[in-house]
């Protein structure tokens, strides 16, 4: 096993900073060797905070640096393809935030270069590493609910990101539901065959400008005979609300709770516990767990459990959902083993 | 207030028998005067069991009997229209099980005769009287979640009714989801504008013969700007599972639990409580509460809170859902105030 | 099986009225033949309301009436002994509210006369008939938690009864904890050997006058080797709070929840459900279920499942708890099979 | 603020190892400078694993080392007094596992030397740092339940430690209930006035040899007028069960749940979630949080929030509980501000 994986983090927004923090101090077997951000001064500031030796404004520098084994790409989605190609051609292993990219043809190009260069690529579907989802996978795999026949997902943000974020987000299916598309594939162990999507603006009228909605539902059918529905919402005024359910032939399995603190107060208003307010309180730990998996996989020379193919598969579903939403009709997917088929895009 | 409402129950299957039992012994202000069932001996048997003075094989007898104030119609759906017309023309008040009938044109005819004859008609959407749904309505009406913007319903049967029932059921949208269609209108206080429906057979292949499915989802938009999704399933191997949720601008409200007994056992397998096994354990009480409302309304000379118009509205949604499911496209509804418009049927 | 048990209810306070209502309309096989209350006009008023043929101010009248099979004694505790003796000597079956009486020597006298006269006597420990406690008994009996080794009970009233009630209540151990003493015997299937009790006034200073407390704990050891603790409180500002737990060698079983409606509201304050406000909302149904058991037992000529011996056993524990509380030391009990032994009283 | 607190960990059993791990890698502002264990080779092994520069078999070495700022004492309780005195006289700050020591006169000596030497001393009542207990404190302090009037604690181990541990444990009150004694003082913000304790061996007969029990209850009264009861058990076959409750004049607050994974499985057996199996799964994080507090306090030159006085107060309650259990009568405590008073020991 390799002693240390020397990493560079590219993009020091919230997620990039978390990855940098984790690699600097918490992930065994990792060494954070460099941090990169195009914003003047940002990389230097983070490097100082985390005690990292090197920093840069230019991704090309770390890509060319033989002292770097792996890059963590947390830059805007629009730059993912370029970063991945650069990293792969320099022989760096890759961790890239979801979505892997925003076009299927690009995704296919990336898969080709990644596989040709023989590097490992992991896509940041961190929910798979959340203790509850991971336990769900184990229980389903153990046969505890029989054969899985239905996936039901709810992902509700406590409000909308700002208009500038929405403008570049790719829409609610690509930005938010993609987590459920990945988890549905993961938990059902099946591929999506057809997608129907609906949605409406319930509260955030500004989304009209971006042809986006703040409330959506996706109905999926799977090649295993299963089906599923996935709700996405920007309208949960009460907190951050992530729920999953897998119905099986011998039972059902529910994932998640809204509970923030294990404290209940009972008074004249009733019995109350506080609710997870936002994304960091719910999934911060998952970012550490996924990075531990990435580093451990590299140290053992193994493929990570979530790859570029998973990134492509979830992207294909999200694109089909968007198409279905616009067309008002179901869209069929072909399996990701035949990426030359263009029926989706 | 009238001393006693003299009732006749028509159709002595499970629901009819429950209504008869409730009217015979538990509903204040009611007198069960007669029971009717076409099956030879069935009415006599029930009359003896419940201590009812009169019984018959022929609905016409009680319809013509001046000693009867109200009829409870629990006969097969295909007979509802004839029974309602007969009752209304004889000046009897009417309680009819859902669905009021299975065709919109018939529903309009029934509404006309009911209103012309000036009798009261209540449709058996008993969920409105369930203590949890009734409390939900009170809390929403009180403004506790702000303006309602989304309804989410789940109705899962612990298995499929037998093929003969499915054959005559009108399909999953009319038979099962209709409860959620009514409750969505009730809780959102809004009318449905468009319907999209999807479904698949997950387990019960015999349903193919009847062009029915055992798992379905309906997506709805409402004239208030709200939306909603409703899952229906015959595949809940673990028990009877009815859940509802109304998202509002200032919070969300969840209805229902799976808990049967307030007893938890903690052992090496975990912490466990039993699950409501089936429909009677969940809703038996609601049948009593709805009948108390019907009788009390009649005694006070008031219109019941769920009328023929509600019966028609839910029917229109169910029919549109079926059409959408078959066509693979959204179906628009016009408001029930313009029943002459035929865009739905 | 006897067709109908003709009953008289004595004492028309809240509980007596509930018993009368249940016997008049809801208990199969019962006929409420008479109601009795010493308060002028009260019996007549109730008789009219419930449609009962006879009423009286004088218990002796119904005791002597050959048309009465059973009496329900819901008069003040101080009159129980006299009423029971009167009923037994007239050959009436007896249902008596808890506690059976307030002195052990009297209890022994009553047991003697009841057994000599060969009538049945049931004591109103209605918790045994609550669906949750009844299910707990079934699960424990089925071996689901192994051998029971510990009982933990909490009984909290939402506030104190008025001073006049407290004055005549016999104190918190006899009035409130006696329910848990009975349930502990019932669920552990064991007899108490020693009792230690502690308590303090936390909020209601007026109780000093009556040498009573508003918060108490009883520690019990059982002849099976088990132990237990029982909290009693008049200080639950938030609602009515009844919980029970039985720890066994292979698991633990918890009874009860605080939930009133199956409705949760999630908003900025957290996730909230309402709490059972008071005694009637929690146990009203149990009064019906216990009365159905009493009547069915009589119709079958069987002994009810909660007898005068159970009444005496719980009384002995309550008296010992009071003695322990006053003495500051444990008090030993001898088994109820040797009532001549006076070590307790 | 000091850059780094240089620490030595004494005693490398489970807890000592956790402290060492946390100080080596996770606690900001700390440097693990040395590890000490009397067992030959143990310190060296841990030093290698955690990358610590120095190790020793002899506490005296680190005590005399000027490059050490603070010592973490995780050695057997019987050695605490000697270690604390040694550390204080060498001017080291002290973190000591609970109980601070096992005799009150010794505790008073330690307090004297700690205060004379002007070092800081924190006692490892890690529950105070558990997110649920910490949130409870905040809510109570904020007045959310009015004035606290009752504390109810349950601490159940999933089984008994081995006989050799029990022999040296000081008994169930000192070893297990002491956590609740501390938390009761913390949450009620009050001092104990009197203690009554009861207990019994329910399953582990070997404890007779050590005059210990596997099930106990302590009843407490507080100088604020409050009261409380605390259950301790070694008999929870189903898992690790820690619960707390504080009743206030305007509500009650409940701490803790048994849930391990946020995953529920619903099948024919009911709805089940897994239970926290043991102590590490429940409190591992609290050990990190308490150490972060200790180090941050030292860096800021502030007194930690749990001091030698808290260690003595909980010890006094535990000793009184033991005395009460043996004597069968309540034992009074004098407030810790008068340690010269010997009424307790």
PDB file of N, CA and C in Angstrom, chain A residues 166-216:
ATOM      1  N   UNK A 166     -28.648  29.653  -9.728  1.00  0.00           N
ATOM      2  CA  UNK A 166     -29.657  28.943 -10.533  1.00  0.00           C
ATOM      3  C   UNK A 166     -29.340  29.070 -12.024  1.00  0.00           C
ATOM      4  N   UNK A 167     -28.920  30.263 -12.434  1.00  0.00           N
ATOM      5  CA  UNK A 167     -28.598  30.506 -13.852  1.00  0.00           C
ATOM      6  C   UNK A 167     -27.589  29.478 -14.376  1.00  0.00           C
ATOM      7  N   UNK A 168     -26.596  29.141 -13.564  1.00  0.00           N
ATOM      8  CA  UNK A 168     -25.537  28.241 -14.015  1.00  0.00           C
ATOM      9  C   UNK A 168     -25.692  26.811 -13.509  1.00  0.00           C
ATOM     10  N   UNK A 169     -26.830  26.537 -12.859  1.00  0.00           N
ATOM     11  CA  UNK A 169     -26.961  25.249 -12.157  1.00  0.00           C
ATOM     12  C   UNK A 169     -27.297  24.089 -13.089  1.00  0.00           C
ATOM     13  N   UNK A 170     -27.791  24.416 -14.284  1.00  0.00           N
ATOM     14  CA  UNK A 170     -28.236  23.353 -15.171  1.00  0.00           C
ATOM     15  C   UNK A 170     -29.675  22.949 -14.892  1.00  0.00           C
ATOM     16  N   UNK A 171     -30.315  23.600 -13.927  1.00  0.00           N
ATOM     17  CA  UNK A 171     -31.717  23.294 -13.615  1.00  0.00           C
ATOM     18  C   UNK A 171     -31.832  22.288 -12.485  1.00  0.00           C
ATOM     19  N   UNK A 172     -33.030  22.190 -11.938  1.00  0.00           N
ATOM     20  CA  UNK A 172     -33.271  21.412 -10.729  1.00  0.00           C
ATOM     21  C   UNK A 172     -32.982  19.918 -10.912  1.00  0.00           C
ATOM     22  N   UNK A 173     -33.189  19.396 -12.137  1.00  0.00           N
ATOM     23  CA  UNK A 173     -32.953  17.963 -12.345  1.00  0.00           C
ATOM     24  C   UNK A 173     -31.457  17.650 -12.289  1.00  0.00           C
ATOM     25  N   UNK A 174     -30.662  18.503 -12.925  1.00  0.00           N
ATOM     26  CA  UNK A 174     -29.221  18.268 -12.968  1.00  0.00           C
ATOM     27  C   UNK A 174     -28.536  18.648 -11.660  1.00  0.00           C
ATOM     28  N   UNK A 175     -29.059  19.677 -11.029  1.00  0.00           N
ATOM     29  CA  UNK A 175     -28.388  20.178  -9.833  1.00  0.00           C
ATOM     30  C   UNK A 175     -28.805  19.419  -8.584  1.00  0.00           C
ATOM     31  N   UNK A 176     -30.085  19.110  -8.457  1.00  0.00           N
ATOM     32  CA  UNK A 176     -30.584  18.563  -7.192  1.00  0.00           C
ATOM     33  C   UNK A 176     -30.986  17.089  -7.315  1.00  0.00           C
ATOM     34  N   UNK A 177     -31.844  16.780  -8.288  1.00  0.00           N
ATOM     35  CA  UNK A 177     -32.335  15.394  -8.381  1.00  0.00           C
ATOM     36  C   UNK A 177     -31.239  14.404  -8.748  1.00  0.00           C
ATOM     37  N   UNK A 178     -30.136  14.886  -9.298  1.00  0.00           N
ATOM     38  CA  UNK A 178     -29.079  13.972  -9.720  1.00  0.00           C
ATOM     39  C   UNK A 178     -28.585  13.102  -8.556  1.00  0.00           C
ATOM     40  N   UNK A 179     -28.622  13.653  -7.339  1.00  0.00           N
ATOM     41  CA  UNK A 179     -28.250  12.843  -6.172  1.00  0.00           C
ATOM     42  C   UNK A 179     -29.178  11.633  -6.030  1.00  0.00           C
ATOM     43  N   UNK A 180     -30.464  11.863  -6.230  1.00  0.00           N
ATOM     44  CA  UNK A 180     -31.415  10.749  -6.128  1.00  0.00           C
ATOM     45  C   UNK A 180     -31.293   9.791  -7.301  1.00  0.00           C
ATOM     46  N   UNK A 181     -30.985  10.332  -8.483  1.00  0.00           N
ATOM     47  CA  UNK A 181     -30.816   9.429  -9.630  1.00  0.00           C
ATOM     48  C   UNK A 181     -29.674   8.456  -9.336  1.00  0.00           C
ATOM     49  N   UNK A 182     -28.599   8.986  -8.772  1.00  0.00           N
ATOM     50  CA  UNK A 182     -27.464   8.117  -8.465  1.00  0.00           C
ATOM     51  C   UNK A 182     -27.825   7.117  -7.362  1.00  0.00           C
ATOM     52  N   UNK A 183     -28.484   7.613  -6.319  1.00  0.00           N
ATOM     53  CA  UNK A 183     -28.821   6.733  -5.191  1.00  0.00           C
ATOM     54  C   UNK A 183     -29.822   5.658  -5.618  1.00  0.00           C
ATOM     55  N   UNK A 184     -30.739   6.009  -6.506  1.00  0.00           N
ATOM     56  CA  UNK A 184     -31.710   5.018  -6.984  1.00  0.00           C
ATOM     57  C   UNK A 184     -30.986   3.890  -7.720  1.00  0.00           C
ATOM     58  N   UNK A 185     -30.049   4.242  -8.594  1.00  0.00           N
ATOM     59  CA  UNK A 185     -29.257   3.212  -9.290  1.00  0.00           C
ATOM     60  C   UNK A 185     -28.486   2.351  -8.294  1.00  0.00           C
ATOM     61  N   UNK A 186     -27.912   3.037  -7.299  1.00  0.00           N
ATOM     62  CA  UNK A 186     -27.080   2.386  -6.276  1.00  0.00           C
ATOM     63  C   UNK A 186     -27.907   1.408  -5.436  1.00  0.00           C
ATOM     64  N   UNK A 187     -29.063   1.854  -4.976  1.00  0.00           N
ATOM     65  CA  UNK A 187     -29.842   1.020  -4.049  1.00  0.00           C
ATOM     66  C   UNK A 187     -30.642  -0.054  -4.775  1.00  0.00           C
ATOM     67  N   UNK A 188     -31.121   0.263  -5.990  1.00  0.00           N
ATOM     68  CA  UNK A 188     -31.889  -0.741  -6.733  1.00  0.00           C
ATOM     69  C   UNK A 188     -30.974  -1.665  -7.526  1.00  0.00           C
ATOM     70  N   UNK A 189     -29.728  -1.251  -7.685  1.00  0.00           N
ATOM     71  CA  UNK A 189     -28.784  -2.019  -8.506  1.00  0.00           C
ATOM     72  C   UNK A 189     -29.387  -2.272  -9.891  1.00  0.00           C
ATOM     73  N   UNK A 190     -29.841  -1.209 -10.519  1.00  0.00           N
ATOM     74  CA  UNK A 190     -30.547  -1.328 -11.803  1.00  0.00           C
ATOM     75  C   UNK A 190     -30.338  -0.044 -12.596  1.00  0.00           C
ATOM     76  N   UNK A 191     -30.572  -0.146 -13.906  1.00  0.00           N
ATOM     77  CA  UNK A 191     -30.421   1.029 -14.771  1.00  0.00           C
ATOM     78  C   UNK A 191     -31.774   1.562 -15.216  1.00  0.00           C
ATOM     79  N   UNK A 192     -31.822   2.861 -15.391  1.00  0.00           N
ATOM     80  CA  UNK A 192     -33.065   3.530 -15.778  1.00  0.00           C
ATOM     81  C   UNK A 192     -33.355   3.282 -17.254  1.00  0.00           C
ATOM     82  N   UNK A 193     -34.621   2.991 -17.529  1.00  0.00           N
ATOM     83  CA  UNK A 193     -35.029   2.792 -18.925  1.00  0.00           C
ATOM     84  C   UNK A 193     -35.804   3.976 -19.487  1.00  0.00           C
ATOM     85  N   UNK A 194     -36.676   4.554 -18.641  1.00  0.00           N
ATOM     86  CA  UNK A 194     -37.447   5.698 -19.140  1.00  0.00           C
ATOM     87  C   UNK A 194     -37.671   6.694 -18.023  1.00  0.00           C
ATOM     88  N   UNK A 195     -37.832   7.935 -18.439  1.00  0.00           N
ATOM     89  CA  UNK A 195     -37.918   9.054 -17.504  1.00  0.00           C
ATOM     90  C   UNK A 195     -39.091   9.952 -17.898  1.00  0.00           C
ATOM     91  N   UNK A 196     -39.918  10.292 -16.902  1.00  0.00           N
ATOM     92  CA  UNK A 196     -40.959  11.304 -17.113  1.00  0.00           C
ATOM     93  C   UNK A 196     -40.810  12.337 -16.013  1.00  0.00           C
ATOM     94  N   UNK A 197     -40.840  13.597 -16.369  1.00  0.00           N
ATOM     95  CA  UNK A 197     -40.618  14.612 -15.344  1.00  0.00           C
ATOM     96  C   UNK A 197     -41.644  15.732 -15.456  1.00  0.00           C
ATOM     97  N   UNK A 198     -42.012  16.260 -14.311  1.00  0.00           N
ATOM     98  CA  UNK A 198     -42.973  17.355 -14.211  1.00  0.00           C
ATOM     99  C   UNK A 198     -42.459  18.357 -13.206  1.00  0.00           C
ATOM    100  N   UNK A 199     -42.935  19.585 -13.317  1.00  0.00           N
ATOM    101  CA  UNK A 199     -42.498  20.556 -12.332  1.00  0.00           C
ATOM    102  C   UNK A 199     -43.263  21.857 -12.466  1.00  0.00           C
ATOM    103  N   UNK A 200     -43.080  22.711 -11.494  1.00  0.00           N
ATOM    104  CA  UNK A 200     -43.815  23.968 -11.471  1.00  0.00           C
ATOM    105  C   UNK A 200     -43.072  24.941 -10.556  1.00  0.00           C
ATOM    106  N   UNK A 201     -43.194  26.201 -10.857  1.00  0.00           N
ATOM    107  CA  UNK A 201     -42.699  27.205  -9.917  1.00  0.00           C
ATOM    108  C   UNK A 201     -43.779  27.436  -8.863  1.00  0.00           C
ATOM    109  N   UNK A 202     -43.467  27.158  -7.621  1.00  0.00           N
ATOM    110  CA  UNK A 202     -44.449  27.371  -6.563  1.00  0.00           C
ATOM    111  C   UNK A 202     -44.219  28.692  -5.834  1.00  0.00           C
ATOM    112  N   UNK A 203     -42.970  29.068  -5.694  1.00  0.00           N
ATOM    113  CA  UNK A 203     -42.670  30.272  -4.908  1.00  0.00           C
ATOM    114  C   UNK A 203     -41.697  31.245  -5.567  1.00  0.00           C
ATOM    115  N   UNK A 204     -40.749  30.725  -6.338  1.00  0.00           N
ATOM    116  CA  UNK A 204     -39.631  31.566  -6.788  1.00  0.00           C
ATOM    117  C   UNK A 204     -39.812  31.981  -8.244  1.00  0.00           C
ATOM    118  N   UNK A 205     -40.541  33.050  -8.448  1.00  0.00           N
ATOM    119  CA  UNK A 205     -40.901  33.441  -9.804  1.00  0.00           C
ATOM    120  C   UNK A 205     -39.685  33.776 -10.672  1.00  0.00           C
ATOM    121  N   UNK A 206     -38.613  34.213 -10.035  1.00  0.00           N
ATOM    122  CA  UNK A 206     -37.437  34.591 -10.826  1.00  0.00           C
ATOM    123  C   UNK A 206     -36.904  33.431 -11.664  1.00  0.00           C
ATOM    124  N   UNK A 207     -37.266  32.211 -11.293  1.00  0.00           N
ATOM    125  CA  UNK A 207     -36.745  31.043 -12.016  1.00  0.00           C
ATOM    126  C   UNK A 207     -37.254  30.972 -13.450  1.00  0.00           C
ATOM    127  N   UNK A 208     -38.386  31.617 -13.694  1.00  0.00           N
ATOM    128  CA  UNK A 208     -38.921  31.649 -15.062  1.00  0.00           C
ATOM    129  C   UNK A 208     -37.875  32.085 -16.059  1.00  0.00           C
ATOM    130  N   UNK A 209     -37.105  33.077 -15.682  1.00  0.00           N
ATOM    131  CA  UNK A 209     -36.068  33.625 -16.557  1.00  0.00           C
ATOM    132  C   UNK A 209     -35.091  32.536 -17.002  1.00  0.00           C
ATOM    133  N   UNK A 210     -34.887  31.542 -16.109  1.00  0.00           N
ATOM    134  CA  UNK A 210     -33.910  30.491 -16.414  1.00  0.00           C
ATOM    135  C   UNK A 210     -34.588  29.198 -16.848  1.00  0.00           C
ATOM    136  N   UNK A 211     -35.897  29.285 -17.129  1.00  0.00           N
ATOM    137  CA  UNK A 211     -36.669  28.085 -17.509  1.00  0.00           C
ATOM    138  C   UNK A 211     -36.502  26.976 -16.475  1.00  0.00           C
ATOM    139  N   UNK A 212     -36.348  27.357 -15.243  1.00  0.00           N
ATOM    140  CA  UNK A 212     -36.200  26.376 -14.174  1.00  0.00           C
ATOM    141  C   UNK A 212     -37.455  26.398 -13.287  1.00  0.00           C
ATOM    142  N   UNK A 213     -37.594  25.385 -12.441  1.00  0.00           N
ATOM    143  CA  UNK A 213     -38.717  25.326 -11.497  1.00  0.00           C
ATOM    144  C   UNK A 213     -38.167  25.083 -10.096  1.00  0.00           C
ATOM    145  N   UNK A 214     -38.997  25.370  -9.089  1.00  0.00           N
ATOM    146  CA  UNK A 214     -38.558  25.145  -7.719  1.00  0.00           C
ATOM    147  C   UNK A 214     -39.181  23.898  -7.108  1.00  0.00           C
ATOM    148  N   UNK A 215     -39.969  23.179  -7.898  1.00  0.00           N
ATOM    149  CA  UNK A 215     -40.600  21.945  -7.404  1.00  0.00           C
ATOM    150  C   UNK A 215     -40.736  21.006  -8.596  1.00  0.00           C
ATOM    151  N   UNK A 216     -40.240  19.784  -8.455  1.00  0.00           N
ATOM    152  CA  UNK A 216     -40.260  18.868  -9.599  1.00  0.00           C
ATOM    153  C   UNK A 216     -40.450  17.437  -9.122  1.00  0.00           C
TER     154      UNK A 216
END
